[in-house]
mmCIF file of C-alpha atoms in Angstrom:
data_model
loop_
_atom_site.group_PDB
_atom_site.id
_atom_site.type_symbol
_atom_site.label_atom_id
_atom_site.label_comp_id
_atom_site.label_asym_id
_atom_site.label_seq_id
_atom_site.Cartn_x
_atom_site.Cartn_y
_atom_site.Cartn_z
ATOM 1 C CA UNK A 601 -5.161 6.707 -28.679
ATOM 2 C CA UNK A 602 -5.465 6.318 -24.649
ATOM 3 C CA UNK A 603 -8.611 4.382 -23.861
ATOM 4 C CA UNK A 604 -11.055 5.369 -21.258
ATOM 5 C CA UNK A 605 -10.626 2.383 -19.066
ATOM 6 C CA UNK A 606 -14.309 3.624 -17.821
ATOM 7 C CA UNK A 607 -16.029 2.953 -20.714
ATOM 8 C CA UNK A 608 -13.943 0.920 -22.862
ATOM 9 C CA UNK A 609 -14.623 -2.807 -22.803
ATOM 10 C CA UNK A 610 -12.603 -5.871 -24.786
ATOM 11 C CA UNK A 611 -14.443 -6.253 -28.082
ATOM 12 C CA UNK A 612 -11.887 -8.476 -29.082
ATOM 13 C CA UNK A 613 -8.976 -9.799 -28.458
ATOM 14 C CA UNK A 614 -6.848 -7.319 -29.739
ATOM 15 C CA UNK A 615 -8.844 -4.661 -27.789
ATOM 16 C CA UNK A 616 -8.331 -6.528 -24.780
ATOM 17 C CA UNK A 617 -4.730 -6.471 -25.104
ATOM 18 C CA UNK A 618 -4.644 -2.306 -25.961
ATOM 19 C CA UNK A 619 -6.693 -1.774 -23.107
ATOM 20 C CA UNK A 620 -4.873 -4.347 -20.427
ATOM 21 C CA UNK A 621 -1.474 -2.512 -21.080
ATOM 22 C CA UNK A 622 -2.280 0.521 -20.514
ATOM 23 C CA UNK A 623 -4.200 -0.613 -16.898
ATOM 24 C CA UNK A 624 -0.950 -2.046 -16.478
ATOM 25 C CA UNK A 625 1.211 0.805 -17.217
ATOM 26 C CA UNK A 626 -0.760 3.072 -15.140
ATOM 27 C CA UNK A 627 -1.226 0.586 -12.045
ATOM 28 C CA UNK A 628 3.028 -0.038 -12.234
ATOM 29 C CA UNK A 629 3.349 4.064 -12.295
ATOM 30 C CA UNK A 630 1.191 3.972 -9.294
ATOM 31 C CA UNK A 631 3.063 1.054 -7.257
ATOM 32 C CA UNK A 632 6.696 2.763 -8.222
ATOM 33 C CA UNK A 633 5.200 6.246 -7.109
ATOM 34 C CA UNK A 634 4.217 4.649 -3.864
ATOM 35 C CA UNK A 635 7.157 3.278 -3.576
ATOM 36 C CA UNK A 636 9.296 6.677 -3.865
ATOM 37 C CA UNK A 637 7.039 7.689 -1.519
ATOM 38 C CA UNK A 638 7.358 5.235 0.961
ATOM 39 C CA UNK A 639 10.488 4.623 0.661
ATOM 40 C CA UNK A 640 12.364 8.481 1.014
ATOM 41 C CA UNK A 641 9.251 10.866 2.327
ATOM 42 C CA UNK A 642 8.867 12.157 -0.693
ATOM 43 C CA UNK A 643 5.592 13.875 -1.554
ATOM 44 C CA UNK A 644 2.933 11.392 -3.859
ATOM 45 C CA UNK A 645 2.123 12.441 -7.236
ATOM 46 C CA UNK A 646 -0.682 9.802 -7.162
ATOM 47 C CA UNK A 647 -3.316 8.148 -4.698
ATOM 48 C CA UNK A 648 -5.314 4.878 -4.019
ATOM 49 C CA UNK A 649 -8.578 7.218 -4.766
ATOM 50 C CA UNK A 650 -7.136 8.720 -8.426
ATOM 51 C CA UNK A 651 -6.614 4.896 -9.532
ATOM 52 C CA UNK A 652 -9.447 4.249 -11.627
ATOM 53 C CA UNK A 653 -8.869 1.216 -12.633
ATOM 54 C CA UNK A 654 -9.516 -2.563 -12.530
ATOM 55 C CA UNK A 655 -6.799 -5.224 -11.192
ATOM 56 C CA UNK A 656 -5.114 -6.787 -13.929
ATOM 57 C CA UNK A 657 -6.216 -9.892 -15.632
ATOM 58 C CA UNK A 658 -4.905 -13.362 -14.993
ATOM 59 C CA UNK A 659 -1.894 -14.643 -15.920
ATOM 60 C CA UNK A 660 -3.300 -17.136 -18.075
ATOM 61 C CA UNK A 661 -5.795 -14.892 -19.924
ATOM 62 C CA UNK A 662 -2.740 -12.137 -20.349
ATOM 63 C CA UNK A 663 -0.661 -14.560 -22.188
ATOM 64 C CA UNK A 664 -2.907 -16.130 -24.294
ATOM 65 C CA UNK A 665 -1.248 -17.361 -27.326
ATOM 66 C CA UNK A 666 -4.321 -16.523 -29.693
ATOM 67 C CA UNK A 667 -7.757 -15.108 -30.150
ATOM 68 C CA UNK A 668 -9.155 -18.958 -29.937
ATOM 69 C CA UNK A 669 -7.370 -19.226 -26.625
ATOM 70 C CA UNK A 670 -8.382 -16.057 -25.347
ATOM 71 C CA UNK A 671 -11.966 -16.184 -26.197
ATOM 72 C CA UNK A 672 -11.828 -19.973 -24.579
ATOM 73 C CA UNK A 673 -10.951 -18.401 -20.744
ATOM 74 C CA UNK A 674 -11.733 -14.518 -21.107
ATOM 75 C CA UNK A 675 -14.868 -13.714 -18.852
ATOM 76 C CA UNK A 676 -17.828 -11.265 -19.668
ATOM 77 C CA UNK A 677 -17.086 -9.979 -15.792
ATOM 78 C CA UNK A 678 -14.535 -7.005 -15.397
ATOM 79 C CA UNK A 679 -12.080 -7.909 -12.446
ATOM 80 C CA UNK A 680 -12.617 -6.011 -9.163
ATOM 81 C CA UNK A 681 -11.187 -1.764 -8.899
ATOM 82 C CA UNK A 682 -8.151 -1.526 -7.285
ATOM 83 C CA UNK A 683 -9.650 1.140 -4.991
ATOM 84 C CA UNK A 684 -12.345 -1.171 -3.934
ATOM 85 C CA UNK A 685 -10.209 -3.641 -2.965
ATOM 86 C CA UNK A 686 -8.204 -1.835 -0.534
ATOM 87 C CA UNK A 687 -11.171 -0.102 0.840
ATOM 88 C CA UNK A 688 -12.309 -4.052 1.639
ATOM 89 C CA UNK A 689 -8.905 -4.730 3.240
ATOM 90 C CA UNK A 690 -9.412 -1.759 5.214
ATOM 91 C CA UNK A 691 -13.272 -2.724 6.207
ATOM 92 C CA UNK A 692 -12.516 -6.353 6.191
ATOM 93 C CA UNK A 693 -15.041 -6.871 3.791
ATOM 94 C CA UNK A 694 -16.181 -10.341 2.308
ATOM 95 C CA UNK A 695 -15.362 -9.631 -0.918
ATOM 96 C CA UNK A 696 -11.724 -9.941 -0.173
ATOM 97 C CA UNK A 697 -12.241 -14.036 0.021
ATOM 98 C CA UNK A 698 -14.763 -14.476 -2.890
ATOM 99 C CA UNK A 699 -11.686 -12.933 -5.648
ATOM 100 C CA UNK A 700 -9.341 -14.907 -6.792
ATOM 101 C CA UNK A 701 -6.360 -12.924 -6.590
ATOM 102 C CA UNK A 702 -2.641 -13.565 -7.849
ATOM 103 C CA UNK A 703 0.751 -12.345 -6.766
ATOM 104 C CA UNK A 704 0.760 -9.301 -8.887
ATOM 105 C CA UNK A 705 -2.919 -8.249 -7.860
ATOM 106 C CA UNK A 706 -1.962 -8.308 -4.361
ATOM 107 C CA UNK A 707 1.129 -6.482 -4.713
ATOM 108 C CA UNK A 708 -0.634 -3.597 -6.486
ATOM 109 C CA UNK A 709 -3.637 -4.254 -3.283
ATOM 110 C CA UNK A 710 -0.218 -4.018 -1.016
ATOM 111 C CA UNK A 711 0.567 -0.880 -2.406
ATOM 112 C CA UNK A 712 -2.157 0.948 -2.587
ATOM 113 C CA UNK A 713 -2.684 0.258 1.274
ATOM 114 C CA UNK A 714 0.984 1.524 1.815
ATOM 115 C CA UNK A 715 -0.605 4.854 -0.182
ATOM 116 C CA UNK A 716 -3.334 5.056 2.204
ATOM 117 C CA UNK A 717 -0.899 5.558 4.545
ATOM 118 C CA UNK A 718 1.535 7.623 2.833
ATOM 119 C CA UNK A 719 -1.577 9.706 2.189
ATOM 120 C CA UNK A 720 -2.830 10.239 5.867
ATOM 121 C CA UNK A 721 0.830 10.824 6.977
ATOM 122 C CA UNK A 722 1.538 13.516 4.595
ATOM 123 C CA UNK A 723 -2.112 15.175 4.382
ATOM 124 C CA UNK A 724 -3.464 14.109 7.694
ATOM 125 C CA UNK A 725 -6.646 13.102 6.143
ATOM 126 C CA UNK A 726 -7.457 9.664 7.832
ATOM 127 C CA UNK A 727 -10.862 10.601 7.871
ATOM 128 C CA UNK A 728 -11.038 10.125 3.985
ATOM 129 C CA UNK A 729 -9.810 6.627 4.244
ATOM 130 C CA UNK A 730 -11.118 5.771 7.766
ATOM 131 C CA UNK A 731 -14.509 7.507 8.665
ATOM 132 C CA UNK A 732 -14.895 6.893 12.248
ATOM 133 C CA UNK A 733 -11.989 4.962 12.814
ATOM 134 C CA UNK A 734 -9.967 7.481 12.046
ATOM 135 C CA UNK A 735 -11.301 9.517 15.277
ATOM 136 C CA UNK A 736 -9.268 9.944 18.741
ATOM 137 C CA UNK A 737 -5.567 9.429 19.020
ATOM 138 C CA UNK A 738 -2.932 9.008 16.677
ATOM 139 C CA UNK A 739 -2.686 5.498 17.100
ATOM 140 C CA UNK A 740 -6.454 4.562 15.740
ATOM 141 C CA UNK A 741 -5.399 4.512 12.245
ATOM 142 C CA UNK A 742 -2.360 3.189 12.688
ATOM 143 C CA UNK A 743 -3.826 -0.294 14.451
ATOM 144 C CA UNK A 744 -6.380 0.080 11.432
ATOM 145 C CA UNK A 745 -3.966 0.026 9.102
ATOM 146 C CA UNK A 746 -1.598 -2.611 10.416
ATOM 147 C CA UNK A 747 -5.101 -5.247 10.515
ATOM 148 C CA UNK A 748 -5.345 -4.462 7.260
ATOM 149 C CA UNK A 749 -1.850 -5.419 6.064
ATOM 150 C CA UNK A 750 -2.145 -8.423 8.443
ATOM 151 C CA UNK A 751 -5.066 -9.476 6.633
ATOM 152 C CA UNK A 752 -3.616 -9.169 3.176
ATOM 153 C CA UNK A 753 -0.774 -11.672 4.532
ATOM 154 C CA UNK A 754 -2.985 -14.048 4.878
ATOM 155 C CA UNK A 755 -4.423 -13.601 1.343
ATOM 156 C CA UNK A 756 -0.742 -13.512 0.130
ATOM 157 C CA UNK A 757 0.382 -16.990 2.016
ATOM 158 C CA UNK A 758 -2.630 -18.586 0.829
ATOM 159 C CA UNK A 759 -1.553 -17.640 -2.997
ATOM 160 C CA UNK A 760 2.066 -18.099 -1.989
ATOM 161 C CA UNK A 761 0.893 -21.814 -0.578
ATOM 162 C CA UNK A 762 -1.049 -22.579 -4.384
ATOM 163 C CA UNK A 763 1.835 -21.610 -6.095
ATOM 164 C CA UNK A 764 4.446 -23.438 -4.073
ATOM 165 C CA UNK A 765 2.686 -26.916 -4.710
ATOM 166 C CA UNK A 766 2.743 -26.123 -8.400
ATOM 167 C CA UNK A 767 6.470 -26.399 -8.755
ATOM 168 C CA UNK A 768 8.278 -29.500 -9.304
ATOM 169 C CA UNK A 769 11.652 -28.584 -10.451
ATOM 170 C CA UNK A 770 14.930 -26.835 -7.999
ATOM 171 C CA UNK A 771 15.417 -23.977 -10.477
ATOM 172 C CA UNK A 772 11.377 -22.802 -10.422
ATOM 173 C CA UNK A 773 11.804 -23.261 -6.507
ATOM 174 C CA UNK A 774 14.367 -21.594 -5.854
ATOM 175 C CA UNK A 775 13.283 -18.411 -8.071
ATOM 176 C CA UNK A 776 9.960 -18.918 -6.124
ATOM 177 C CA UNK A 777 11.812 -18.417 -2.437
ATOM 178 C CA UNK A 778 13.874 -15.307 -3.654
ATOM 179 C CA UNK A 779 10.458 -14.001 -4.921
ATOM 180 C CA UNK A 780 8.426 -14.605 -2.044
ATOM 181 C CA UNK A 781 11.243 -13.330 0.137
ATOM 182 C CA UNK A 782 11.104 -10.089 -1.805
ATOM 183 C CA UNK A 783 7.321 -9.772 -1.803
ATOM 184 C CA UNK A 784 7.426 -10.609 2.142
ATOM 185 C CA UNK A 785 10.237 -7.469 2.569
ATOM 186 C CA UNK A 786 7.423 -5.273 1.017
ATOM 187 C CA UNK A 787 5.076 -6.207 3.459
ATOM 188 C CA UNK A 788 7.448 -5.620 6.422
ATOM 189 C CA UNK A 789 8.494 -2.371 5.477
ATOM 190 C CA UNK A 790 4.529 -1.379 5.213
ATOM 191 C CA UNK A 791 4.879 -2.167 8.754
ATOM 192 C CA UNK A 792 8.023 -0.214 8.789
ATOM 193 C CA UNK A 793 5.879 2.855 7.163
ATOM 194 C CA UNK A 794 2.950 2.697 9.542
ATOM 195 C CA UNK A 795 4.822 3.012 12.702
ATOM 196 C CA UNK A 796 8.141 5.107 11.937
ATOM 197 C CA UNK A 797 8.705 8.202 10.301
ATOM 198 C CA UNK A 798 11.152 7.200 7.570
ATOM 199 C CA UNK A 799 12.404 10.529 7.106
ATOM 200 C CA UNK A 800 14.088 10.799 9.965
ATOM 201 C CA UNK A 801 15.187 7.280 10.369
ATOM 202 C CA UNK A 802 17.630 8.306 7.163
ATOM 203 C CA UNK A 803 18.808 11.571 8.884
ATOM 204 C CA UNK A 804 19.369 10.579 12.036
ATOM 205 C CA UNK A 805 21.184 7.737 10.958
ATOM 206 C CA UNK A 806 23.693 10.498 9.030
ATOM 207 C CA UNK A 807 21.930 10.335 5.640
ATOM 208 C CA UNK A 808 23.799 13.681 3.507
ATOM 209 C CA UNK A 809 20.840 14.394 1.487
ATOM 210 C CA UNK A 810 17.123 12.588 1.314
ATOM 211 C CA UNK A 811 16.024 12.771 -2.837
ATOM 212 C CA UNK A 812 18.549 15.446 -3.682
ATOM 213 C CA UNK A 813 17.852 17.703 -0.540
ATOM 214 C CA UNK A 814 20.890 18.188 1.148
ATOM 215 C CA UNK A 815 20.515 17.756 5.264
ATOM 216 C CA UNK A 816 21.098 20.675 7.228
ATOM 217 C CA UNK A 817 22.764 20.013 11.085
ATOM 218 C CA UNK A 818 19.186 21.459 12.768
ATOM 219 C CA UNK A 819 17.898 19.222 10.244
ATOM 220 C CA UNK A 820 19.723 16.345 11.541
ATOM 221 C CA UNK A 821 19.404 17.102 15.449
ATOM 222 C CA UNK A 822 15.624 17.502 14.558
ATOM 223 C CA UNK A 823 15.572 14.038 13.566
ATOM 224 C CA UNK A 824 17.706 12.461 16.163
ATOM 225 C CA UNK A 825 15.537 13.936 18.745
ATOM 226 C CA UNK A 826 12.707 12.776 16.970
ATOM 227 C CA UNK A 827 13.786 9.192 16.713
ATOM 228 C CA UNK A 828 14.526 9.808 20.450
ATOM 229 C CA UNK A 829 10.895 10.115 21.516
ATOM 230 C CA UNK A 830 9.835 7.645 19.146
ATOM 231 C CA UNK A 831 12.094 4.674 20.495
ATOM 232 C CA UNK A 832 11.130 6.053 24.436
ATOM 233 C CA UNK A 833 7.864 7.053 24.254
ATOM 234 C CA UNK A 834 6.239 4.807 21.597
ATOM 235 C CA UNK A 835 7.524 1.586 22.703
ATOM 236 C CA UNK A 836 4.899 -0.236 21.007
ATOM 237 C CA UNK A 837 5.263 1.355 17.970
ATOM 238 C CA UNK A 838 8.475 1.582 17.864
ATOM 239 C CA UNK A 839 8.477 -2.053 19.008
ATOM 240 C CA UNK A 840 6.216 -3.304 16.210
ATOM 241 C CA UNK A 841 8.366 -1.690 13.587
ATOM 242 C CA UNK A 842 11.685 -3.586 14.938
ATOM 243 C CA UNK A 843 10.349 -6.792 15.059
ATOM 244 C CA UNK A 844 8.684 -6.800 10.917
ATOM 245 C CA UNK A 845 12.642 -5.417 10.344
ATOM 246 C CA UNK A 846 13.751 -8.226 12.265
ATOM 247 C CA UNK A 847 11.559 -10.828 10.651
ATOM 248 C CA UNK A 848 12.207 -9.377 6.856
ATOM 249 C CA UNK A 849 15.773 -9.652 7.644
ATOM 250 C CA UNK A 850 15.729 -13.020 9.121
ATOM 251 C CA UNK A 851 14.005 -14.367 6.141
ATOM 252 C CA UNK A 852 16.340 -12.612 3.728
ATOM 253 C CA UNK A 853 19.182 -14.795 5.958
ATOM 254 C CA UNK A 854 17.553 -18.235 5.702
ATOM 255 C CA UNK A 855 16.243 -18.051 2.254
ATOM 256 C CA UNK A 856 18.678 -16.164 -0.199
ATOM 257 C CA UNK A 857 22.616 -16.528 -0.802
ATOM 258 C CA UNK A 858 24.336 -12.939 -0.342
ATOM 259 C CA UNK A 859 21.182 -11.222 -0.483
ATOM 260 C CA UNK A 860 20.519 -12.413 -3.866
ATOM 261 C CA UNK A 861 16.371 -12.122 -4.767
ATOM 262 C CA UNK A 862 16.132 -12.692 -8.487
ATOM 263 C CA UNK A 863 17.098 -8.872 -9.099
ATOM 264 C CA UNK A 864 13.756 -7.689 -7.715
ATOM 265 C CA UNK A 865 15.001 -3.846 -7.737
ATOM 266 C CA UNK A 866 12.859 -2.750 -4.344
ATOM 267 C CA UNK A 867 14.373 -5.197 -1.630
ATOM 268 C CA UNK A 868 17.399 -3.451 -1.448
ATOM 269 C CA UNK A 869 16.352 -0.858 -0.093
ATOM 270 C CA UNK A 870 13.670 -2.471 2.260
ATOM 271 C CA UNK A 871 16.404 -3.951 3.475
ATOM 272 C CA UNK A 872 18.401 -0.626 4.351
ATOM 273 C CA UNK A 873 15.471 0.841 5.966
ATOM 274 C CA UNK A 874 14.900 -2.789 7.708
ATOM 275 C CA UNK A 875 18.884 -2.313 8.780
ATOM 276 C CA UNK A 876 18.034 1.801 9.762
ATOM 277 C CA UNK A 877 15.171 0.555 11.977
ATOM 278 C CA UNK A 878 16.670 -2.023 13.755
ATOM 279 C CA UNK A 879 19.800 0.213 14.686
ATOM 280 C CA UNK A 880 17.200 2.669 15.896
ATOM 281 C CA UNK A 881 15.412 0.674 18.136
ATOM 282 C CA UNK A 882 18.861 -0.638 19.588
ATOM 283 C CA UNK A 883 20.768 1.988 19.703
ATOM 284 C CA UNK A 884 18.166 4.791 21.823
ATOM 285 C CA UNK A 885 16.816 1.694 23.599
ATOM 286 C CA UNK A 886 20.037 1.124 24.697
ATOM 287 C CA UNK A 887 21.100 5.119 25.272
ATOM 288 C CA UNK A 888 18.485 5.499 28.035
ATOM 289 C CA UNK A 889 20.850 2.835 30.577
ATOM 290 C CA UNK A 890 24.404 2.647 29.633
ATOM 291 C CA UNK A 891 24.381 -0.343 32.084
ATOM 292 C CA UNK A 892 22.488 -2.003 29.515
ATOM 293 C CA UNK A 893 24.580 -1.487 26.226
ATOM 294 C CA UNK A 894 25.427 -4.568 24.139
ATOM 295 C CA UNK A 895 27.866 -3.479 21.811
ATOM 296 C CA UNK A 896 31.189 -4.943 23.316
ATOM 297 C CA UNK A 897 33.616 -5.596 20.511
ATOM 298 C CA UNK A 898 36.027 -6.838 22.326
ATOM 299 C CA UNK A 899 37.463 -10.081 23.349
ATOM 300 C CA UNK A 900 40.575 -10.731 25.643
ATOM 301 C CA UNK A 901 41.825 -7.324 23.330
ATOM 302 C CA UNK A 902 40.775 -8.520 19.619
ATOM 303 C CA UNK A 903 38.520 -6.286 18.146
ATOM 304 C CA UNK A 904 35.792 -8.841 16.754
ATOM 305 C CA UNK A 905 33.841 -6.204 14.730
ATOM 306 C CA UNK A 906 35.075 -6.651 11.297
ATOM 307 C CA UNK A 907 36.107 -10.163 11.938
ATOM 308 C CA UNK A 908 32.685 -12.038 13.546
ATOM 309 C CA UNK A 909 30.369 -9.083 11.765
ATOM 310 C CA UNK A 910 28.215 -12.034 10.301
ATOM 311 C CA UNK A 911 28.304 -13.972 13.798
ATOM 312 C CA UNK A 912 26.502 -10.416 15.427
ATOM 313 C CA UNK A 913 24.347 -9.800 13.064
ATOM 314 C CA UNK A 914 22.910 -13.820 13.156
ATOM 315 C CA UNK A 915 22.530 -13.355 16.802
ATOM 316 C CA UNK A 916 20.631 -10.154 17.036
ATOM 317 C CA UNK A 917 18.348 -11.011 14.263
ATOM 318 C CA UNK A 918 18.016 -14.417 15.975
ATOM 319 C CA UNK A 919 17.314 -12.591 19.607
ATOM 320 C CA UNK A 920 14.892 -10.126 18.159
ATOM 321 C CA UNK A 921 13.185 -12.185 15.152
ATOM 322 C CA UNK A 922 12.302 -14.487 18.314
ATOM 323 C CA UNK A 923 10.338 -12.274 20.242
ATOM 324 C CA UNK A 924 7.186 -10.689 19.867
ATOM 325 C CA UNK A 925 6.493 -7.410 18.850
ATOM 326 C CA UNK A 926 5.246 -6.483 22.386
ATOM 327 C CA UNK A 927 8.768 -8.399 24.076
ATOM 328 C CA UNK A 928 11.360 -7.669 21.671
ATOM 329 C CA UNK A 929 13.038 -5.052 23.996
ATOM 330 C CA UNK A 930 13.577 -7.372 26.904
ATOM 331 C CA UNK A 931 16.634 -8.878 26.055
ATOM 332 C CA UNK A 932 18.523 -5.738 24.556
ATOM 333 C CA UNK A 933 21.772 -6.284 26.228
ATOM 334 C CA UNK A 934 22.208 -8.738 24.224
ATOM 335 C CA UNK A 935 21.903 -7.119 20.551
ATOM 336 C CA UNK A 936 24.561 -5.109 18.116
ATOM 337 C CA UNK A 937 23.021 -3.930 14.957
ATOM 338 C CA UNK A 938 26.872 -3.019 13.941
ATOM 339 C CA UNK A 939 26.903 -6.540 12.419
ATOM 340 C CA UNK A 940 24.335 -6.259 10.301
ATOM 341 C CA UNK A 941 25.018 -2.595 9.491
ATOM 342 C CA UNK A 942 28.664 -3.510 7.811
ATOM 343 C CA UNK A 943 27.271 -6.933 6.502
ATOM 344 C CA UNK A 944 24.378 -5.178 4.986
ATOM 345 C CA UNK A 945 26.554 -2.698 3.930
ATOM 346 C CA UNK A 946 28.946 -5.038 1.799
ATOM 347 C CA UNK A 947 26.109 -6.155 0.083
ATOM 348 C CA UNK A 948 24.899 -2.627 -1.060
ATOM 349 C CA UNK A 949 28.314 -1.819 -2.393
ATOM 350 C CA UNK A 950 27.604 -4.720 -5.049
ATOM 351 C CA UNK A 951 24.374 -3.130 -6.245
ATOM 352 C CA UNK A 952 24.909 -0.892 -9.017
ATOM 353 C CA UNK A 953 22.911 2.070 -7.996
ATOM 354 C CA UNK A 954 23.470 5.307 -6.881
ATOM 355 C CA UNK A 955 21.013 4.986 -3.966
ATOM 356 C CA UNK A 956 22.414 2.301 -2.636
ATOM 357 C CA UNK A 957 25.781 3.555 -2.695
ATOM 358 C CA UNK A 958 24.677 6.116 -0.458
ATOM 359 C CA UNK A 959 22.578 3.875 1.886
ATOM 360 C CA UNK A 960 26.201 1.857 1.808
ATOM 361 C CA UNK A 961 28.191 4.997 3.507
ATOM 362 C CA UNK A 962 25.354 5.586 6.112
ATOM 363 C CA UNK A 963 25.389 2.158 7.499
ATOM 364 C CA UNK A 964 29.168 2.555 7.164
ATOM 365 C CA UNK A 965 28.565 5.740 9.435
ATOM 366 C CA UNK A 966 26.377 4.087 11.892
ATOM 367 C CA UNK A 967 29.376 1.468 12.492
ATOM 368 C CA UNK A 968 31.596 4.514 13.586
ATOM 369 C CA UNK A 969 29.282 6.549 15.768
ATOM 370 C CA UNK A 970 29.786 3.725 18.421
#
């Protein structure tokens, strides 16, 4: 029997354990929903305001060994809704610094923020969400939205800071830094979300199909154009999205081997869109003053692309992960996402995944439209 996670409270320990699953179960629907959301346009099938439910219990109260244990930690107060908490992100409410949260509460808090957003992009409806901040231009939410996901990082480093001074031994670290890497590329590509219209990143970047829909060529010159505008006439946007790709990738090169990070299934494909935003911003940034354009792949004759790929890629990460969000199209000239794009690329060819195989022949593409 489903139990109305309403009404239904832990009698015992056994109860406690029937009815934590299933808040589990439904809060991991919700974050892999979001995610399909987030990550290919797709429509939601759920929302931050249909999830009823409580965060999850501690770590140490889920695995309790027995009832004694249990009973020894378990408190009589329920743990904070899901909804609630996101709606105190949003309002920067106090609340946020009186819980105690751990890494999986605030990736299900991270989540249902990137739903918010999902939400008001697909169904326009910031004013559910936002009340009067969602008023005026375009970009209100958006800057609403983007303090809010700033102020769960600093929850998250704070946790991520406990943990890290918890661990003694190299083989608990080092799982620790792929996680934290992978938790960090979630965050960025909420950033990613916020400001760009993932949709058309994919086509204009020559994806075939998006989620089984196969792209049609006004389609495709729909999106290019639309891309277009973005990169010229939302600088700042546009700007902000390039550097969190820069930063997520830069991390991903200083703290995991190959791309490794502990098999968490989502970074991936943050990192695809990361790679798809950064060749955006480049590559129209670049379009408006050939003068400008910084993909020169040869030297003295020698094609250098396939041979110094990981040597272009470290330096435009390293030029644009070192700017600010508002600076990181000064220096231009100087960037070549190709690099990264066929680096990137190798990588997704060794995950075993039919979506990344695809997102491994459109940065393949990317390298050729050049």
């Amino acid at each position: 029997m489903v139990p109305d996670l309403r009404t239904d409270r832990e009698k015992d320990w056994k109860s406690f354990a029937y009815i934590e699953q299933y808040k589990r179960l439904i809060l991991f629907i919700f974050m892999w929903d979001t995610q399909n959301v987030s990550y290919y346009s797709f429509m939601p099938s759920m929302s931050t305001q249909s999830i009823q439910v409580n965060l999850p219990c501690s770590k140490e109260l889920w695995e309790a060994k027995d009832e004694d244990t249990w009973k020894a930690i378990t408190s009589k107060s329920d743990h904070p809704m899901i909804n609630t908490m996101v709606k105190d992100f949003i309002e920067d409410g106090g609340n946020i610094w009186c819980e105690t949260l751990d890494s999986l509460s605030l990736s299900f808090i991270l989540h249902g923020l990137m739903s918010m957003c999902n939400d008001m992009v697909h169904f326009h409806n910031q004013s559910i969400y936002l009340g009067n901040a969602a008023q005026g231009d375009d970009n209100n939410w958006r800057c609403r939205m983007t303090a809010a996901l700033e102020l769960w990082k600093t929850k998250y480093d704070a946790c991520a800071m406990g943990a890290r001074q918890t661990i003694d031994e190299d083989s608990s670290l080092h799982e620790f830094r792929q996680e934290n890497v992978a938790f960090l590329a979630l965050y960025h590509t909420a950033h990613i979300v916020v400001n760009a219209d993932i949709r058309h990143l994919q086509i204009a970047a020559g994806a075939e199909a998006i989620f089984g829909h196969v792209v049609t060529s006004t389609e495709r010159e729909e999106s290019i154009r639309a891309v277009r505008e973005w990169v010229r006439l939302s600088p700042e946007s546009a700007g902000h999205a390039a550097w969190h790709s820069a930063q997520m990738i830069r991390e991903g090169l200083l703290n995991l081997r190959n791309w490794k990070a502990n098999g968490m299934f989502h970074y991936p494909w943050c990192l695809y869109l990361g790679v798809l935003t950064t060749w955006a911003f480049v590559y129209f940034s670049q379009e408006q003053n050939d003068k400008r354009r910084g993909c020169h792949h040869s030297i003295d004759g020698e094609d250098i692309l396939q041979t110094q790929s990981k040597a272009l890629m470290h330096q435009t990460i390293s030029n644009m992960a070192s700017c600010t969000p508002a600076t990181i199209g000064r220096d231009l000239h100087r960037c070549c996402p190709h690099g990264l794009a066929i680096e990137v690329a190798k990588y997704l060819k060794t995950v075993r995944w039919t979506a990344a195989f695809e997102a491994m022949k459109v940065l393949e593409g990317i390298v050729d439209m050049e």
